CSV table of C-alpha atoms in Angstrom, one decimal:
chain,number,residue,atom,x,y,z
A,191,MET,CA,98.3,84.5,77.8
A,192,SER,CA,94.4,83.5,78.1
A,193,GLU,CA,92.3,86.4,78.4
A,194,THR,CA,91.7,85.7,82.0
A,195,ASN,CA,95.0,86.0,83.1
A,196,HIS,CA,95.8,88.8,81.3
A,197,ARG,CA,92.5,90.8,83.2
A,198,ARG,CA,94.4,89.6,86.4
A,199,TYR,CA,97.4,90.5,85.1
A,200,ASN,CA,96.0,94.3,84.2
A,201,GLN,CA,93.7,94.1,88.1
A,202,VAL,CA,97.6,93.7,89.5
A,203,ALA,CA,99.3,95.9,88.1
A,204,ARG,CA,96.6,98.9,88.5
A,205,ALA,CA,96.4,97.5,92.4
A,206,ARG,CA,100.1,98.1,92.4
A,207,ALA,CA,100.2,101.0,91.0
A,208,GLN,CA,97.6,102.6,93.4
A,209,GLU,CA,99.7,101.5,96.5
A,210,GLN,CA,102.4,103.0,94.8
A,211,THR,CA,100.8,106.3,94.3
A,212,ARG,CA,99.5,106.3,97.8
A,213,ASP,CA,102.9,105.8,99.2
A,214,ALA,CA,104.1,108.3,97.5
A,215,LEU,CA,101.5,111.2,98.3
A,216,LEU,CA,102.0,109.5,102.0
A,217,ASP,CA,105.9,110.0,101.9
A,218,ALA,CA,105.3,113.7,100.4
A,219,ALA,CA,102.7,114.7,103.3
A,220,ASP,CA,105.3,113.1,106.0
A,221,ARG,CA,108.4,115.3,104.5
A,222,GLU,CA,105.9,118.5,104.7
A,223,PHE,CA,104.7,118.3,107.8
A,224,ASP,CA,108.4,116.8,109.4
A,225,GLU,CA,109.9,120.3,108.2
A,226,GLY,CA,106.8,122.0,109.6
A,227,ARG,CA,105.8,123.4,106.2
A,228,TRP,CA,102.5,121.8,106.3
A,229,ARG,CA,100.5,124.9,107.2
A,230,GLN,CA,101.5,126.5,104.6
A,231,VAL,CA,102.0,124.0,101.7
A,232,SER,CA,98.9,123.6,98.8
A,233,LEU,CA,97.4,120.6,97.7
A,234,GLU,CA,99.0,121.1,94.2
A,235,THR,CA,102.6,121.3,95.5
A,236,VAL,CA,102.2,117.8,97.3
A,237,ALA,CA,100.6,116.4,94.6
A,238,LYS,CA,103.9,117.6,92.2
A,239,LYS,CA,106.1,116.5,94.9
A,240,ALA,CA,105.0,113.0,94.7
A,241,GLY,CA,104.7,113.1,91.1
A,242,VAL,CA,100.6,113.0,91.1
A,243,THR,CA,98.1,115.7,90.2
A,244,LYS,CA,96.1,117.6,92.8
A,245,GLN,CA,93.0,115.5,91.5
A,246,THR,CA,94.6,112.0,92.0
A,247,LEU,CA,95.6,113.5,95.7
A,248,LEU,CA,92.3,114.5,96.2
A,249,ARG,CA,91.0,111.6,94.6
A,250,HIS,CA,92.9,108.9,97.1
A,251,PHE,CA,92.6,111.2,100.4
A,252,GLY,CA,89.7,113.0,100.1
A,253,SER,CA,91.2,116.1,101.4
A,254,LYS,CA,94.5,118.0,102.9
A,255,ASP,CA,93.4,116.7,106.6
A,256,GLY,CA,92.8,113.4,105.3
A,257,LEU,CA,96.3,112.8,103.6
A,258,LEU,CA,97.6,114.2,106.9
A,259,LEU,CA,96.1,111.8,108.9
A,260,GLN,CA,96.9,109.1,106.8
A,261,ALA,CA,100.0,109.8,107.0
A,262,LEU,CA,100.3,110.2,110.9
A,263,SER,CA,98.5,107.2,111.0
A,264,ARG,CA,100.8,104.6,109.2
A,265,GLY,CA,103.5,106.9,111.4
A,266,ALA,CA,101.6,105.4,113.9
A,267,VAL,CA,102.0,101.6,113.5
A,268,GLN,CA,105.8,101.9,112.9
A,269,VAL,CA,106.2,103.7,116.0
A,270,LEU,CA,104.3,101.1,117.9
A,271,ASP,CA,106.8,97.9,116.4
A,272,GLN,CA,109.4,100.1,116.9
A,273,ARG,CA,108.4,101.4,120.9
A,274,PHE,CA,107.6,97.5,122.8
A,275,SER,CA,110.4,96.1,120.5
A,276,ALA,CA,112.3,97.6,123.7
A,277,PRO,CA,114.0,94.8,126.1
A,278,VAL,CA,112.4,94.8,129.1
A,279,GLY,CA,114.2,95.1,132.7
A,280,ASP,CA,117.2,96.5,130.7
A,281,ILE,CA,117.9,100.6,131.4
A,282,ALA,CA,120.5,101.1,129.5
A,283,GLY,CA,118.5,99.1,126.3
A,284,ALA,CA,115.2,100.7,126.9
A,285,VAL,CA,117.1,104.3,126.5
A,286,ASP,CA,118.5,103.1,123.4
A,287,ASN,CA,115.1,102.4,122.1
A,288,LEU,CA,113.7,105.5,123.6
A,289,LEU,CA,116.7,107.6,121.6
A,290,ASP,CA,115.7,105.9,118.1
A,291,HIS,CA,112.0,106.6,118.6
A,292,TYR,CA,112.9,110.5,119.5
A,293,GLU,CA,115.6,111.3,116.8
A,294,ALA,CA,113.4,109.4,114.1
A,295,TYR,CA,109.7,110.7,115.7
A,296,GLY,CA,110.4,113.7,118.4
A,297,ARG,CA,110.4,116.9,116.3
A,298,ARG,CA,107.0,115.3,114.8
A,299,GLY,CA,105.5,114.3,118.5
A,300,LEU,CA,106.6,118.5,119.8
A,301,ARG,CA,104.4,119.1,116.4
A,302,ILE,CA,101.5,117.4,116.4
A,303,GLY,CA,101.1,118.6,120.4
A,304,THR,CA,101.5,122.4,119.3
A,305,TRP,CA,98.2,122.2,116.9
A,306,GLN,CA,95.7,123.3,119.3
A,307,ASP,CA,93.2,124.2,116.5
A,308,GLY,CA,94.4,121.3,114.3
A,309,PRO,CA,91.6,118.6,113.0
A,310,ALA,CA,89.9,116.6,115.9
A,311,LEU,CA,91.2,113.8,114.6
A,312,LEU,CA,95.0,115.2,115.3
A,313,ALA,CA,94.1,115.4,118.7
A,314,LYS,CA,92.4,112.3,119.2
A,315,LEU,CA,96.5,110.9,117.6
A,316,GLU,CA,98.0,112.9,120.5
A,317,GLN,CA,95.8,111.1,122.9
A,318,VAL,CA,96.5,108.0,121.9
A,319,ALA,CA,100.6,108.4,121.0
A,320,ARG,CA,100.3,109.6,124.8
A,321,GLN,CA,99.1,106.6,126.2
A,322,VAL,CA,101.1,104.2,124.0
A,323,HIS,CA,103.9,106.3,125.6
A,324,TYR,CA,102.2,105.5,129.2
A,325,ASP,CA,102.1,101.8,128.7
A,326,TRP,CA,105.8,101.6,127.2
A,327,VAL,CA,107.0,102.9,130.4
A,328,GLN,CA,104.8,100.0,132.2
A,329,TYR,CA,106.2,97.5,129.6
A,330,ALA,CA,110.2,98.3,129.8
A,331,PHE,CA,110.1,99.2,133.4
A,332,SER,CA,107.9,96.1,134.7
A,333,PRO,CA,110.1,94.6,136.6
A,334,TRP,CA,110.5,97.2,138.5
A,335,LEU,CA,106.9,98.5,138.9
A,336,ASP,CA,105.1,95.1,139.5
A,337,GLY,CA,104.4,94.5,143.0
A,338,LEU,CA,104.1,98.1,144.3
A,339,GLY,CA,101.3,99.3,146.1
A,340,GLU,CA,99.1,101.6,144.5
A,341,GLN,CA,100.5,105.1,145.7
A,342,ALA,CA,104.2,103.7,145.2
A,343,LEU,CA,103.7,102.3,141.8
A,344,LEU,CA,102.1,106.1,140.7
A,345,ARG,CA,104.3,107.5,142.1
A,346,ARG,CA,107.4,105.9,140.3
A,347,ARG,CA,105.5,105.2,137.3
A,348,ALA,CA,105.0,109.0,137.1
A,349,ALA,CA,108.2,109.9,137.5
A,350,LEU,CA,109.2,107.7,134.5
A,351,ILE,CA,106.7,108.4,132.1
A,352,ALA,CA,108.2,112.8,132.9
A,353,LEU,CA,112.2,111.6,132.5
A,354,CYS,CA,111.5,109.5,129.4
A,355,ASP,CA,109.0,112.1,128.1
A,356,VAL,CA,109.9,113.6,124.9
A,357,HIS,CA,110.6,117.2,126.6
A,358,THR,CA,113.1,115.4,128.6
A,359,TRP,CA,115.0,114.3,125.5
A,360,TRP,CA,114.6,117.7,123.6
A,361,THR,CA,115.8,120.3,127.1
A,362,LEU,CA,118.9,117.6,127.0
A,363,SER,CA,119.8,117.3,122.9
A,364,HIS,CA,118.6,120.4,121.9
A,365,ASP,CA,118.3,123.6,124.6
A,366,LEU,CA,121.5,122.1,125.8
A,367,GLY,CA,123.4,120.4,123.0
A,368,LEU,CA,124.1,117.0,124.7
A,369,PRO,CA,125.4,114.2,122.4
A,370,ARG,CA,123.2,111.3,121.9
A,371,PRO,CA,125.9,109.4,124.7
A,372,GLU,CA,125.2,112.4,127.1
A,373,VAL,CA,121.8,112.1,126.6
A,374,HIS,CA,121.9,108.4,127.0
A,375,ALA,CA,124.2,108.4,130.1
A,376,THR,CA,122.1,111.3,132.3
A,377,LEU,CA,118.7,109.5,131.3
A,378,THR,CA,120.1,106.1,132.4
A,379,ASP,CA,121.7,107.4,135.6
A,380,LEU,CA,118.4,109.6,136.8
A,381,ILE,CA,116.5,105.9,135.9
A,382,GLN,CA,119.0,103.7,137.8
A,383,ARG,CA,118.8,106.4,140.9
A,384,LEU,CA,115.1,106.3,140.6
A,385,LEU,CA,114.5,102.4,140.6
A,386,ALA,CA,117.2,101.6,142.7
A,387,LYS,CA,114.7,103.7,145.8
A,388,THR,CA,112.0,101.4,144.9
A,389,HIS,CA,113.5,98.4,147.1
A,390,LYS,CA,114.6,100.0,149.3
């Protein structure tokens, strides 16, 4: 192997190792946040669970808040891909997509919403997540919303946003303990009834 190729190989290997380190730290932060331990957990503990030192963590992310925000931002990209793979004009399919999302990210969304004293950027992420939900409603149910008058559109869209909200899912699946098929049937029935009125 020539010196140039050897140098390029080492550069690629280092870059790959750095990326693996970042991913390990982001994964560790995700787990701590999703399990509700983020406020109490130390940087040393997060770093140890990722298999690195605290100094390595700080070199990559600067601070505990920096690590969390990067982890949540990475999750936001995954959420966008998943949410907007929902079928348009298919109520049962949209509800399936919604439940898949909440089962994966619902607890996280609820937890972010309770962090009134968290980093300012965390509040911004919550606002962005809320807007994604509003846009998803418009996207998934567009055949029943397009062409409505302004007042009717606002009312129907608001009702869909509330029915599909994470708190509605939590009430049905956790407070009431309904299994997924019952949650799906309940939401599908309510949405079908609401949208049937759109054309009356």
